[in-house]
PDB file of C-alpha atoms in Angstrom:
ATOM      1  CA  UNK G   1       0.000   0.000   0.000  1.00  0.00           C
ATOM      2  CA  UNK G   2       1.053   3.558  -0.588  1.00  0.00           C
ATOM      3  CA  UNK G   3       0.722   4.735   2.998  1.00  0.00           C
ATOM      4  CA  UNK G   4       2.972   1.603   4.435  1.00  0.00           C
ATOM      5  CA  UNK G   5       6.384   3.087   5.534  1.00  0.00           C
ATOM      6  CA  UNK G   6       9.409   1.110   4.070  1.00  0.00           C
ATOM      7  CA  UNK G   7      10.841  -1.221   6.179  1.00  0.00           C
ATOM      8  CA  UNK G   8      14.189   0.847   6.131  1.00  0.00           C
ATOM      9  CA  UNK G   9      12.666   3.764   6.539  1.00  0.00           C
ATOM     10  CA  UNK G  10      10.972   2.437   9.596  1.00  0.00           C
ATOM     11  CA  UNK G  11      14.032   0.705  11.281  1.00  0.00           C
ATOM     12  CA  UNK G  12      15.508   4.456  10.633  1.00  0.00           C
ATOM     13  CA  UNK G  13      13.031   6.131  12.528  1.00  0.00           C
ATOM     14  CA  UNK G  14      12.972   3.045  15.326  1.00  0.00           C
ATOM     15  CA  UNK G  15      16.601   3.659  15.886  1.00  0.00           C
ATOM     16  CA  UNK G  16      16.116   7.279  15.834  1.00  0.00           C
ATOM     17  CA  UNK G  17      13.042   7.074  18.530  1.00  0.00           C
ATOM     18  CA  UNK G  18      14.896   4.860  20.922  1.00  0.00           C
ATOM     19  CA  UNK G  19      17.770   7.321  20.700  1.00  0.00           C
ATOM     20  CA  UNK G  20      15.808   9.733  21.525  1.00  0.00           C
ATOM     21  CA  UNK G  21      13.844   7.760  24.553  1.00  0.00           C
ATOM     22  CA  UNK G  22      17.640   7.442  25.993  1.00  0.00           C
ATOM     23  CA  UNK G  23      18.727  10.696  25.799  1.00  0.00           C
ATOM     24  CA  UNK G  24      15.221  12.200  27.918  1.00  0.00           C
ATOM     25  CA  UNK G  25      15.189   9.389  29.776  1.00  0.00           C
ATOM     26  CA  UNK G  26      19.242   7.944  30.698  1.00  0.00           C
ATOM     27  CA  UNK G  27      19.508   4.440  32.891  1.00  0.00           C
ATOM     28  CA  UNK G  28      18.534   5.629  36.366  1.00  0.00           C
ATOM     29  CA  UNK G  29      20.965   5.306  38.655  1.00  0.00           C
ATOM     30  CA  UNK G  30      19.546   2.609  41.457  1.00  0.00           C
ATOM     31  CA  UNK G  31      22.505   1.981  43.363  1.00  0.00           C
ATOM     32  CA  UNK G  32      20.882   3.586  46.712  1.00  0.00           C
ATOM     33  CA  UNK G  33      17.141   2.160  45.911  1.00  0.00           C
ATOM     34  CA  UNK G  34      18.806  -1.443  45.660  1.00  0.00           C
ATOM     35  CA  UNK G  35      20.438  -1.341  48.951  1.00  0.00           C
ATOM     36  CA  UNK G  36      16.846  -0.049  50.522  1.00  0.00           C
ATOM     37  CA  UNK G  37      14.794  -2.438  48.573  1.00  0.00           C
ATOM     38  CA  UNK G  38      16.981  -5.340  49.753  1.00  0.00           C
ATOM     39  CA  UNK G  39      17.750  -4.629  53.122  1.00  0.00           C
ATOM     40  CA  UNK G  40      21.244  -5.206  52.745  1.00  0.00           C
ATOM     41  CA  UNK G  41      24.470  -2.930  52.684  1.00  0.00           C
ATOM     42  CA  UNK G  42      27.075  -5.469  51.436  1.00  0.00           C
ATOM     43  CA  UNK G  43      30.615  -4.040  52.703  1.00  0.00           C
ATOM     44  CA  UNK G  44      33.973  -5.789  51.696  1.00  0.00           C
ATOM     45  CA  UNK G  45      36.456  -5.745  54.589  1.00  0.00           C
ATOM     46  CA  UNK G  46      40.259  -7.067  55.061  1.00  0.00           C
ATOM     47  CA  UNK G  47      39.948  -8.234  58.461  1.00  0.00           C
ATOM     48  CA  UNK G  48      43.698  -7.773  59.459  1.00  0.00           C
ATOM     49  CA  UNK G  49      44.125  -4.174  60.134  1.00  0.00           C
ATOM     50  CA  UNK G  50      43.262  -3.448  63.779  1.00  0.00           C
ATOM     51  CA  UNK G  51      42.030  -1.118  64.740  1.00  0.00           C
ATOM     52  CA  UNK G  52      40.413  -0.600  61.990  1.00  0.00           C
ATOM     53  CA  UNK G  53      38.888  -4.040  61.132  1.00  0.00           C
ATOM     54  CA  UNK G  54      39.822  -7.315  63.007  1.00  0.00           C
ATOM     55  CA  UNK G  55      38.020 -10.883  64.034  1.00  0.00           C
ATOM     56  CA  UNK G  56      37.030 -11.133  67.554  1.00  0.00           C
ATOM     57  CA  UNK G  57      36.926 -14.213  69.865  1.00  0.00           C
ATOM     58  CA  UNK G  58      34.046 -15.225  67.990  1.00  0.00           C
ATOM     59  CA  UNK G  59      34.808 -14.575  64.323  1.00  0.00           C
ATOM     60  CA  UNK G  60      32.846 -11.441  63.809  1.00  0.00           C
ATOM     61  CA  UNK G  61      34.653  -8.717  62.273  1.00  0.00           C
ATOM     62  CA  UNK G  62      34.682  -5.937  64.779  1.00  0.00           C
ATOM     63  CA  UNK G  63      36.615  -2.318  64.446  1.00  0.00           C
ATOM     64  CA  UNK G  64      36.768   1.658  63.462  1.00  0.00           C
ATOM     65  CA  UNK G  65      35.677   0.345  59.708  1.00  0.00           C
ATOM     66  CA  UNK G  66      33.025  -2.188  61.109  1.00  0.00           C
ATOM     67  CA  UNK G  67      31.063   0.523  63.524  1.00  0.00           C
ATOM     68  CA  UNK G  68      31.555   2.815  60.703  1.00  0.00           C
ATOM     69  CA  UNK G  69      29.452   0.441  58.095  1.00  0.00           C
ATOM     70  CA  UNK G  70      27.054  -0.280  60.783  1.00  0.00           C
ATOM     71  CA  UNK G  71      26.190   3.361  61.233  1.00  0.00           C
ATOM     72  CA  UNK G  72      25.777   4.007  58.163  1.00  0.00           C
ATOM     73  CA  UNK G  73      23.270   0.648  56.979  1.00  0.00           C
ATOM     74  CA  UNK G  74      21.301   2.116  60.422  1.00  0.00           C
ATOM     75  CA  UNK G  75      21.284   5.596  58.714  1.00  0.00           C
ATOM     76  CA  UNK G  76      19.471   3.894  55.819  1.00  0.00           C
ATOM     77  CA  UNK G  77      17.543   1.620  57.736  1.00  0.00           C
ATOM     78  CA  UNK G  78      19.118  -1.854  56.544  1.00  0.00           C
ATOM     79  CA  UNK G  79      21.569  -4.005  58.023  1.00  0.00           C
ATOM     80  CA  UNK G  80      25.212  -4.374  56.976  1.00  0.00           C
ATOM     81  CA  UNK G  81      26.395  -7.711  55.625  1.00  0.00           C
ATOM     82  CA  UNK G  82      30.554  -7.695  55.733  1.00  0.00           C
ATOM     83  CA  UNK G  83      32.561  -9.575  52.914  1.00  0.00           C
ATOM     84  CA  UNK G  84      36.001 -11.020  54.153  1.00  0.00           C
ATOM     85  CA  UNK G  85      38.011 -10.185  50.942  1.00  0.00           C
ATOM     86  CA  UNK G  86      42.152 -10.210  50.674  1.00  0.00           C
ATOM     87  CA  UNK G  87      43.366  -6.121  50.614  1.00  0.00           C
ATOM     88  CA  UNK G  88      44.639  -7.145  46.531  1.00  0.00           C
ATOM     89  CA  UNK G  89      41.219  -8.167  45.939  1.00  0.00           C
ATOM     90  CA  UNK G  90      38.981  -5.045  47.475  1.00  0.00           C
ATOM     91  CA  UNK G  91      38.630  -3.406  44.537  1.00  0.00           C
ATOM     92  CA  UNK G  92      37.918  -6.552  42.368  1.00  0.00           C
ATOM     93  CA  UNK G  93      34.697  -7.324  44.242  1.00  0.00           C
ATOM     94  CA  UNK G  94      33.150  -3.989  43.536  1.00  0.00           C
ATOM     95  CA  UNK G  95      34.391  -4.401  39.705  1.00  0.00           C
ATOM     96  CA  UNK G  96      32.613  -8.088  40.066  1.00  0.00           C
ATOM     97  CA  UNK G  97      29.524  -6.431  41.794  1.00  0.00           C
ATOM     98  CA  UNK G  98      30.244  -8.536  44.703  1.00  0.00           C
ATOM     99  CA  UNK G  99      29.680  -6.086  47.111  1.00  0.00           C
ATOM    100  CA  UNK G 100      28.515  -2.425  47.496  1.00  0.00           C
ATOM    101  CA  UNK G 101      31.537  -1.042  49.190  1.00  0.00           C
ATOM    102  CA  UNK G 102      34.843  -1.258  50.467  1.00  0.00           C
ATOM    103  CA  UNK G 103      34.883  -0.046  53.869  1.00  0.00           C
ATOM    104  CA  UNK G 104      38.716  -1.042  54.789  1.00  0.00           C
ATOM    105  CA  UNK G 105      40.933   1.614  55.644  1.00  0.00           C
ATOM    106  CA  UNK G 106      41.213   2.362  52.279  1.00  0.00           C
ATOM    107  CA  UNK G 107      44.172   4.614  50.899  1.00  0.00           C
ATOM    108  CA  UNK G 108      42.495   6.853  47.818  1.00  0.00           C
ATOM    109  CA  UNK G 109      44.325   5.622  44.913  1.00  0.00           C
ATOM    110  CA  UNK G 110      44.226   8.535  41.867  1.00  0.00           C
ATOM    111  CA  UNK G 111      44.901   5.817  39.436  1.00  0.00           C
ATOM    112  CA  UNK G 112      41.858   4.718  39.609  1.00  0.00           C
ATOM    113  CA  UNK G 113      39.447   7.160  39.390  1.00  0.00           C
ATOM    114  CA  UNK G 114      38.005   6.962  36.104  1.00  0.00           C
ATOM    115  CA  UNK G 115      37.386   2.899  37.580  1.00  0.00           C
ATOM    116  CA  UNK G 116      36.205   3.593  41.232  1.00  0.00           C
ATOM    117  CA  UNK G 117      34.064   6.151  43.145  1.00  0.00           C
ATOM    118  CA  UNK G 118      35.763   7.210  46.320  1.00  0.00           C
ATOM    119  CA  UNK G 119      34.009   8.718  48.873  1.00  0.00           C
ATOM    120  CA  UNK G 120      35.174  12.056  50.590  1.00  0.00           C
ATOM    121  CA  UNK G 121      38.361  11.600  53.473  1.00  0.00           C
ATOM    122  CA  UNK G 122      36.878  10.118  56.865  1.00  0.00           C
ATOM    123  CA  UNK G 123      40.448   9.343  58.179  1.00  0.00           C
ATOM    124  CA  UNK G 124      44.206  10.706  57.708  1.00  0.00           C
ATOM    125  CA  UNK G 125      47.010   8.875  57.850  1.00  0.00           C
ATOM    126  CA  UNK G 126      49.121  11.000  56.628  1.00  0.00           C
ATOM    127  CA  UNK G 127      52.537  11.540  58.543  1.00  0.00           C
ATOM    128  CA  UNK G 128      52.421  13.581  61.802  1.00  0.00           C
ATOM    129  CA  UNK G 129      54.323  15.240  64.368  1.00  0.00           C
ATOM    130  CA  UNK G 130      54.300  13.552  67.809  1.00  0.00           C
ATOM    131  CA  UNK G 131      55.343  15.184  71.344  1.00  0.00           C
ATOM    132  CA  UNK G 132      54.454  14.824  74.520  1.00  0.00           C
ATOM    133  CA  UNK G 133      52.307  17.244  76.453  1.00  0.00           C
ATOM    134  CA  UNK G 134      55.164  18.958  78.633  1.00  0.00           C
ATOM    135  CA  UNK G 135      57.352  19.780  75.722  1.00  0.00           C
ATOM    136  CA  UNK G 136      56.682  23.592  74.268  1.00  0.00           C
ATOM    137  CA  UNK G 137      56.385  22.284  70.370  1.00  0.00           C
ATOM    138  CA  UNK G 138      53.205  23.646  68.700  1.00  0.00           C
ATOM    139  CA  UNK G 139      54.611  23.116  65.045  1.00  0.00           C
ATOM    140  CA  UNK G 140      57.773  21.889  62.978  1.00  0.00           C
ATOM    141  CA  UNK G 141      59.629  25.621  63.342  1.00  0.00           C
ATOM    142  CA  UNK G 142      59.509  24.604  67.108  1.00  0.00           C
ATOM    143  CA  UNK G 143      61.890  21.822  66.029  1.00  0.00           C
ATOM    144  CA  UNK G 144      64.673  23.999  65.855  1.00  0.00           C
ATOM    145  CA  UNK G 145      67.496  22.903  67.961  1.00  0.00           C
ATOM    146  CA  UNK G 146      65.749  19.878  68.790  1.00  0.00           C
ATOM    147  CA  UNK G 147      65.729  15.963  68.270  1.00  0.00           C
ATOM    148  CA  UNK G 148      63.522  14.267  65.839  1.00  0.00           C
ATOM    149  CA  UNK G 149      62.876  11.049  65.958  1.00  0.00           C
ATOM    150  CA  UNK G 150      61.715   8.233  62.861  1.00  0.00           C
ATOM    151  CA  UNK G 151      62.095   4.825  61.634  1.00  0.00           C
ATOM    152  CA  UNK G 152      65.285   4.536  59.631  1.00  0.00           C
ATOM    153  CA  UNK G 153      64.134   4.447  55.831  1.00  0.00           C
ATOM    154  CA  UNK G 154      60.484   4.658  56.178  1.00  0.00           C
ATOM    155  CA  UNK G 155      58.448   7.492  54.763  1.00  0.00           C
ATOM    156  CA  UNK G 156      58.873   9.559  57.715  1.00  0.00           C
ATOM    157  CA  UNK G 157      62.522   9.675  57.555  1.00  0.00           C
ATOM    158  CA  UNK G 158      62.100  11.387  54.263  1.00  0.00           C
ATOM    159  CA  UNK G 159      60.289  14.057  55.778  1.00  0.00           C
ATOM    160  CA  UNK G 160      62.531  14.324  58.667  1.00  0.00           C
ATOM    161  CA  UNK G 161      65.218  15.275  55.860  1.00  0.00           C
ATOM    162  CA  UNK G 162      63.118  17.674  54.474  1.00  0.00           C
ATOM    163  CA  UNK G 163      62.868  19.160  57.441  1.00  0.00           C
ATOM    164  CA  UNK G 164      65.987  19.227  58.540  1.00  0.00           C
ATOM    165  CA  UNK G 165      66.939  21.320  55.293  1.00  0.00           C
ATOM    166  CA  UNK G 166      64.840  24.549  56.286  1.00  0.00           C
ATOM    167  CA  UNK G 167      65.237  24.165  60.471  1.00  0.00           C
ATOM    168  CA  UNK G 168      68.295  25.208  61.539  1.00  0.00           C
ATOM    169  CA  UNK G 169      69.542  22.785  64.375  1.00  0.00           C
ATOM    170  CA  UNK G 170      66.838  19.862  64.193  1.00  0.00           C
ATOM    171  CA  UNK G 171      69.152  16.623  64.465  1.00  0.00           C
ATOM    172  CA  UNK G 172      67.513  13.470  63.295  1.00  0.00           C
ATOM    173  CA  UNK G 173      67.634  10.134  65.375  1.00  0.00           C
ATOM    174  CA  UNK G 174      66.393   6.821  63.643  1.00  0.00           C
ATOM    175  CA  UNK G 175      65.076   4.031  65.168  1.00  0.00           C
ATOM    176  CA  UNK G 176      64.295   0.143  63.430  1.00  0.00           C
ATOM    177  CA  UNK G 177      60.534   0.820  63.439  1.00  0.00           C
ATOM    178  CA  UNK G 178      58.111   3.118  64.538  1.00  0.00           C
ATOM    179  CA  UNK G 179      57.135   1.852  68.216  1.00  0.00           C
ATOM    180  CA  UNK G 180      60.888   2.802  69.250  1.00  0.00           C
ATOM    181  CA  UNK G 181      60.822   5.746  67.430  1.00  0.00           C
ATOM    182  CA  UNK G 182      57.926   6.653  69.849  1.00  0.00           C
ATOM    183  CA  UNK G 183      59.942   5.112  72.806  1.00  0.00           C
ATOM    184  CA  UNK G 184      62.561   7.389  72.958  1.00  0.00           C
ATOM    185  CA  UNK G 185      59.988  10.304  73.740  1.00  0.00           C
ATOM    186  CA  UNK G 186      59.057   8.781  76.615  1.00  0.00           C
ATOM    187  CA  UNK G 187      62.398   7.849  77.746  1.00  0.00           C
ATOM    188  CA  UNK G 188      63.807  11.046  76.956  1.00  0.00           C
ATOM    189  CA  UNK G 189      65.831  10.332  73.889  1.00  0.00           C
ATOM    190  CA  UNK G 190      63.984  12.692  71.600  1.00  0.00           C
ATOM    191  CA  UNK G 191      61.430  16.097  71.434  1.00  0.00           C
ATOM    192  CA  UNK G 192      59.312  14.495  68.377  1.00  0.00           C
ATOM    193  CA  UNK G 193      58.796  11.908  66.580  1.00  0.00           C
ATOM    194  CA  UNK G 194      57.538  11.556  63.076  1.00  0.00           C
ATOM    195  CA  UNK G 195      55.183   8.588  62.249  1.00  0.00           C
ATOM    196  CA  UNK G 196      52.009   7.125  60.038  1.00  0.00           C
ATOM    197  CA  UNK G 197      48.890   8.803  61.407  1.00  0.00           C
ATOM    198  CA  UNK G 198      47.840   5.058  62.256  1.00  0.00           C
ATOM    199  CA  UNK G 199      50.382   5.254  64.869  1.00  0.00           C
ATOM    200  CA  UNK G 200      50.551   8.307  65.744  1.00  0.00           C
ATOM    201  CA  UNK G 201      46.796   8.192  66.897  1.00  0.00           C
ATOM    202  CA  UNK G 202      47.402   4.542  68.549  1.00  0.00           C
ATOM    203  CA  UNK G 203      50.561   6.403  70.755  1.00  0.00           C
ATOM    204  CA  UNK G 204      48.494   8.905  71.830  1.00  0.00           C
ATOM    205  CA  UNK G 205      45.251   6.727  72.940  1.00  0.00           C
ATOM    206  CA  UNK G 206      48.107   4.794  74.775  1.00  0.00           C
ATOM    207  CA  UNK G 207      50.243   7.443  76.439  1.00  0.00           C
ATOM    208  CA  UNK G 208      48.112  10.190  78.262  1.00  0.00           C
ATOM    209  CA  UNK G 209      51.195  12.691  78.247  1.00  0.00           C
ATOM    210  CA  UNK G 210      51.556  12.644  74.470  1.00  0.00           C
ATOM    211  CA  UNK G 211      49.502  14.614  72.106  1.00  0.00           C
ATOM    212  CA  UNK G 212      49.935  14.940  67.552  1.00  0.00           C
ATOM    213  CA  UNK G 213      51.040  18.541  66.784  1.00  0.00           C
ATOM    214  CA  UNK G 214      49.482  20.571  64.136  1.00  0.00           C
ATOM    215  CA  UNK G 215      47.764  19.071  60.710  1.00  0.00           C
ATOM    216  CA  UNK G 216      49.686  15.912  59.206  1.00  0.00           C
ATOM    217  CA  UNK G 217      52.811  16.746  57.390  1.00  0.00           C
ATOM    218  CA  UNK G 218      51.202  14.487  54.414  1.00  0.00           C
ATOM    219  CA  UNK G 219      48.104  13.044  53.083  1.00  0.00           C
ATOM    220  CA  UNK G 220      47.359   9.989  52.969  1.00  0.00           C
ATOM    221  CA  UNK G 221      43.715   9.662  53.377  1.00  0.00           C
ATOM    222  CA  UNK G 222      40.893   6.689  53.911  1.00  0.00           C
ATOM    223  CA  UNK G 223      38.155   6.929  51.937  1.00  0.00           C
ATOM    224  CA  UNK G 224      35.085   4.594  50.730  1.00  0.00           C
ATOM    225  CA  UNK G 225      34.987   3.040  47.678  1.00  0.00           C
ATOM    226  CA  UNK G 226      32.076   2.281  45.778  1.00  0.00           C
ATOM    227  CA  UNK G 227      31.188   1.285  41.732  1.00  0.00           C
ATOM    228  CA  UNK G 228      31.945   4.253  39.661  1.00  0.00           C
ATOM    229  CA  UNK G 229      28.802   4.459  38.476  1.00  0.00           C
ATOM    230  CA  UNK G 230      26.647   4.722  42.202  1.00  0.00           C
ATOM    231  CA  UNK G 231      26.304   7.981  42.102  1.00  0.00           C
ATOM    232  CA  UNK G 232      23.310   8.201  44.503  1.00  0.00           C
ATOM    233  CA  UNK G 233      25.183   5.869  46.922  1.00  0.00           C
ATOM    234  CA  UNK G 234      27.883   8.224  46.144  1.00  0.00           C
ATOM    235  CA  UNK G 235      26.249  11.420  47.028  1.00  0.00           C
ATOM    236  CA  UNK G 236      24.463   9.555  50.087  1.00  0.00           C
ATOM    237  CA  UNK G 237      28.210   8.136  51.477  1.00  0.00           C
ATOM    238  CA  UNK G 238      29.342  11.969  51.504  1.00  0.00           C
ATOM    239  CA  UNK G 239      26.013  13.375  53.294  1.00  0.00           C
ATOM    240  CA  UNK G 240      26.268  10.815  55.948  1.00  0.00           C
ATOM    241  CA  UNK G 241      30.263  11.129  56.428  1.00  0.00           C
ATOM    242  CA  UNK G 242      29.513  15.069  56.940  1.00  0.00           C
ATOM    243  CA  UNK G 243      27.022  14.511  58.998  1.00  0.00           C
ATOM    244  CA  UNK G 244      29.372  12.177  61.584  1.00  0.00           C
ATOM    245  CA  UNK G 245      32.273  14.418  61.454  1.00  0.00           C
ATOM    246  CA  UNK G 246      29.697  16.922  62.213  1.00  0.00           C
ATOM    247  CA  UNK G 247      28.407  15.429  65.004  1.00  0.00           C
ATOM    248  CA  UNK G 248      31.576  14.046  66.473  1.00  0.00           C
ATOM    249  CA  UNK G 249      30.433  10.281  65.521  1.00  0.00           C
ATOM    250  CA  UNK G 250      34.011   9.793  63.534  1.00  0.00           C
ATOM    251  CA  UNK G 251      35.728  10.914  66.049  1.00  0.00           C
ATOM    252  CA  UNK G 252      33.770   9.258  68.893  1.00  0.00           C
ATOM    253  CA  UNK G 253      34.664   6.218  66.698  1.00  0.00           C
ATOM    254  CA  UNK G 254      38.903   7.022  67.002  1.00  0.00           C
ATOM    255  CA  UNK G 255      38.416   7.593  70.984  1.00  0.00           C
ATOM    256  CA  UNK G 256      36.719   4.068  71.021  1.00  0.00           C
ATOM    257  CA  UNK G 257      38.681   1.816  68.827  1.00  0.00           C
ATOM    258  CA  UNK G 258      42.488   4.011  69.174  1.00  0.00           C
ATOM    259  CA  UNK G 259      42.444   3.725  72.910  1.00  0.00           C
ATOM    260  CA  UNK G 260      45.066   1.559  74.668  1.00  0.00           C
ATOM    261  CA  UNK G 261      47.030   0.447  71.569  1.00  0.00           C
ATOM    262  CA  UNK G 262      50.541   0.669  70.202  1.00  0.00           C
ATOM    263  CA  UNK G 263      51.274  -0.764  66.954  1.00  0.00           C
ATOM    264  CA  UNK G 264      54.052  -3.359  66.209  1.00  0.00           C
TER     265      UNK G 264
END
């Protein structure tokens, strides 16, 4: 019949349609409204980093990272289901849609990226500057004149040299690992010490007389990581993570789970 459209010219304006349906209308992003409809907030964990995330007497996974994910399946009224998953294969179960995100004292890793959503800093572990509460050192000019010290080789040695170059009279002491390093400000060996925020926040839940100095000398944050394309989850990660800073949660969390221990 004259009025019947070719079938090209039909398959044309099909493709064209549909097109056109996707641009209005582009997938909707249901990365929060699964976790709600389910019930479930499936969070991958390494459980070998205390205090961050361990196994308990019993085999549950308890720690900073653990409360963390529990607060925030409670904030979105569902319960958190934890994934024991190697640290080299964290990133691998979100690619595999394993689980909805890592929650395992996570470094942010720029490489990735354009591959992973990370969430917004809720813990540095950058280097910092230790003392103890009776010495008059409120930042790293303070150091002048003094003795700093780190764990021969590591990270924070590196920064001690850097320091060293612009304070006149800082004199470095190194140590075999960090815990010593930390030592010899209680026994009188050194001002400061520079260590991993990690430690730095376990010495001071340990030693009442010792107390971090300024902001850390480096980044080196902990952040969530979730599929790149979550961007509700995304947005809803960030909200709650404000709000708990806000509200002194995260750091309710560090008084908890830093108190009374000293790393290896």
């Amino acid at each position: 019949m004259k009025d019947r459209i070719p079938n090209s010219a039909f398959i044309i304006l099909l493709v064209v349609g549909i097109a056109a349906v996707l641009i209005l209308r582009p997938d909707e992003d249901r990365s929060m409204q699964r976790i709600r409809d389910l019930g479930v907030l499936r969070v991958g964990v390494d459980p070998s980093f205390p205090p961050f995330e361990s196994l308990d007497a019993s085999g549950q996974i308890v720690g900073f990272d653990a409360d963390l994910a529990a607060g925030l399946a409670r904030r979105w009224g569902v319960r958190v289901q934890f994934e024991s998953i190697g640290f080299d294969g964290l990133l691998d179960a979100i690619w595999a849609g394993r689980v909805d995100a890592i929650i395992s004292a996570l470094p942010l890793e720029p490489r990735y990226t354009k591959d992973i959503a990370y969430s917004q800093p809720y813990f540095e572990a950058g280097l910092r500057l230790v003392t103890i509460t009776a010495t008059p050192i409120a930042a790293t000019a303070d150091l002048a004149g003094r003795k700093l010290a780190v764990e021969l080789g590591s990270d924070a040695d590196a920064e001690a040299r850097r320091l060293r170059q612009r304070i006149p009279g800082l004199t470095l002491v190194t140590f075999a690992t960090p815990a010593e390093a930390l030592q010899a400000l209680v026994d009188g060996a050194a001002d400061a010490a520079v260590v991993d925020g990690v430690t730095a926040r376990q010495f001071v839940g340990q030693q009442a007389t010792a107390r971090i100095v300024g902001p850390a000398l480096t980044s080196a944050p902990y952040v969530i990581a979730l599929p790149v394309k979550a961007r509700r989850l995304l947005v809803e990660v960030n909200q709650a993570l404000n709000d708990l800073q806000a509200n002194g949660t995260l750091a309710g969390l560090e008084e908890q789970w830093f108190a009374g221990l000293l790393g290896p």
